[in-house]
CSV table of C-alpha atoms in Angstrom, one decimal:
chain,number,residue,atom,x,y,z
P,213,UNK,CA,27.3,12.2,76.4
P,214,UNK,CA,26.7,8.5,75.8
P,215,UNK,CA,25.3,6.9,72.6
P,216,UNK,CA,24.3,3.3,72.2
P,217,UNK,CA,25.2,1.0,69.3
P,218,UNK,CA,21.9,1.6,67.5
P,219,UNK,CA,22.3,5.4,67.5
P,220,UNK,CA,25.9,5.2,66.2
P,221,UNK,CA,24.9,2.7,63.5
P,222,UNK,CA,22.1,5.0,62.3
P,223,UNK,CA,24.4,8.1,62.3
P,224,UNK,CA,27.0,6.2,60.3
P,225,UNK,CA,24.4,5.0,57.8
P,226,UNK,CA,23.2,8.6,57.3
P,227,UNK,CA,26.8,9.7,56.6
P,228,UNK,CA,27.2,6.8,54.3
P,229,UNK,CA,24.3,8.0,52.2
P,230,UNK,CA,25.5,11.6,52.4
P,231,UNK,CA,22.2,12.8,53.9
P,232,UNK,CA,23.4,15.2,56.5
P,233,UNK,CA,24.7,18.7,55.8
P,234,UNK,CA,27.3,19.6,58.4
P,235,UNK,CA,25.6,22.7,59.5
P,236,UNK,CA,22.5,20.7,60.5
P,237,UNK,CA,24.4,17.8,62.1
P,238,UNK,CA,23.1,16.0,65.2
P,239,UNK,CA,25.4,16.1,68.3
P,240,UNK,CA,26.6,12.5,67.7
P,241,UNK,CA,28.3,13.6,64.4
P,242,UNK,CA,30.8,15.8,66.4
P,243,UNK,CA,31.8,12.7,68.5
P,244,UNK,CA,32.0,10.5,65.4
P,245,UNK,CA,34.3,13.0,63.8
P,246,UNK,CA,36.5,13.3,66.9
P,247,UNK,CA,37.0,9.5,66.7
P,248,UNK,CA,37.9,9.6,63.0
P,249,UNK,CA,34.7,7.8,61.8
P,250,UNK,CA,33.4,10.7,59.6
P,251,UNK,CA,34.9,13.7,58.0
P,252,UNK,CA,33.6,16.9,56.4
P,253,UNK,CA,33.9,17.4,52.6
P,254,UNK,CA,32.7,20.1,50.3
P,255,UNK,CA,29.8,19.0,48.0
P,256,UNK,CA,30.0,21.2,45.0
P,257,UNK,CA,26.8,22.0,43.1
P,258,UNK,CA,26.3,20.7,39.6
P,259,UNK,CA,28.3,22.7,37.0
P,260,UNK,CA,25.2,24.1,35.2
P,261,UNK,CA,23.7,25.7,38.3
P,262,UNK,CA,24.3,29.3,39.3
P,263,UNK,CA,24.6,31.0,42.6
P,264,UNK,CA,24.5,27.9,44.8
P,265,UNK,CA,27.1,27.8,47.5
P,266,UNK,CA,29.3,24.9,48.2
P,267,UNK,CA,27.7,22.8,51.0
P,268,UNK,CA,29.7,20.9,53.6
P,269,UNK,CA,28.5,17.3,54.3
P,270,UNK,CA,29.5,14.5,56.5
P,271,UNK,CA,31.0,11.4,54.8
P,272,UNK,CA,32.4,8.2,56.2
P,273,UNK,CA,36.1,7.5,56.5
P,274,UNK,CA,37.5,4.1,55.8
P,275,UNK,CA,37.5,3.6,59.6
P,276,UNK,CA,33.8,4.5,59.7
P,277,UNK,CA,33.0,2.0,57.0
P,278,UNK,CA,34.8,-0.7,59.0
P,279,UNK,CA,32.8,0.3,62.1
P,280,UNK,CA,29.5,-0.1,60.2
P,281,UNK,CA,30.5,-3.6,59.3
P,282,UNK,CA,31.7,-4.3,62.9
P,283,UNK,CA,28.5,-3.0,64.5
P,284,UNK,CA,26.3,-4.8,62.0
P,285,UNK,CA,28.1,-8.1,62.6
P,286,UNK,CA,27.5,-7.7,66.4
P,287,UNK,CA,23.8,-7.1,66.1
P,288,UNK,CA,23.1,-10.8,66.9
P,289,UNK,CA,24.6,-10.4,70.4
P,290,UNK,CA,22.0,-10.0,73.1
P,291,UNK,CA,21.7,-6.4,74.4
P,292,UNK,CA,23.9,-4.9,71.6
P,293,UNK,CA,21.4,-2.1,71.1
P,294,UNK,CA,21.6,-0.9,74.7
P,295,UNK,CA,25.4,-1.2,75.0
P,296,UNK,CA,27.3,2.1,75.3
P,297,UNK,CA,29.0,2.3,71.9
P,298,UNK,CA,31.9,4.4,72.8
P,299,UNK,CA,32.9,2.3,75.8
P,300,UNK,CA,33.0,-0.8,73.5
P,301,UNK,CA,34.8,1.2,70.7
P,302,UNK,CA,37.4,2.6,73.0
P,303,UNK,CA,38.0,-0.8,74.6
P,304,UNK,CA,38.6,-2.2,71.2
P,305,UNK,CA,41.1,0.5,70.3
P,306,UNK,CA,43.0,0.1,73.5
P,307,UNK,CA,43.1,-3.7,73.3
P,308,UNK,CA,43.9,-3.8,69.6
């Protein structure tokens, strides 16, 4: 499965704002997690609420926050939206 830079940036932004419960995640979240860009944490309900279960949500790792900055910095490059994100990401990891 391939994802472009725009799709990855949007998914990372959603995780940044903690808007995605893990049980309702899009497929891209599984790949982002496998690359260490997001992780799952328990979001506990407020102390004064009763009978609400703990919800697992996706949040950014430090590596994910760095990736948001890197992708946003490359937005000015022609064709960045159509580039396959993971090919670029993995090349950066191998060459780094």
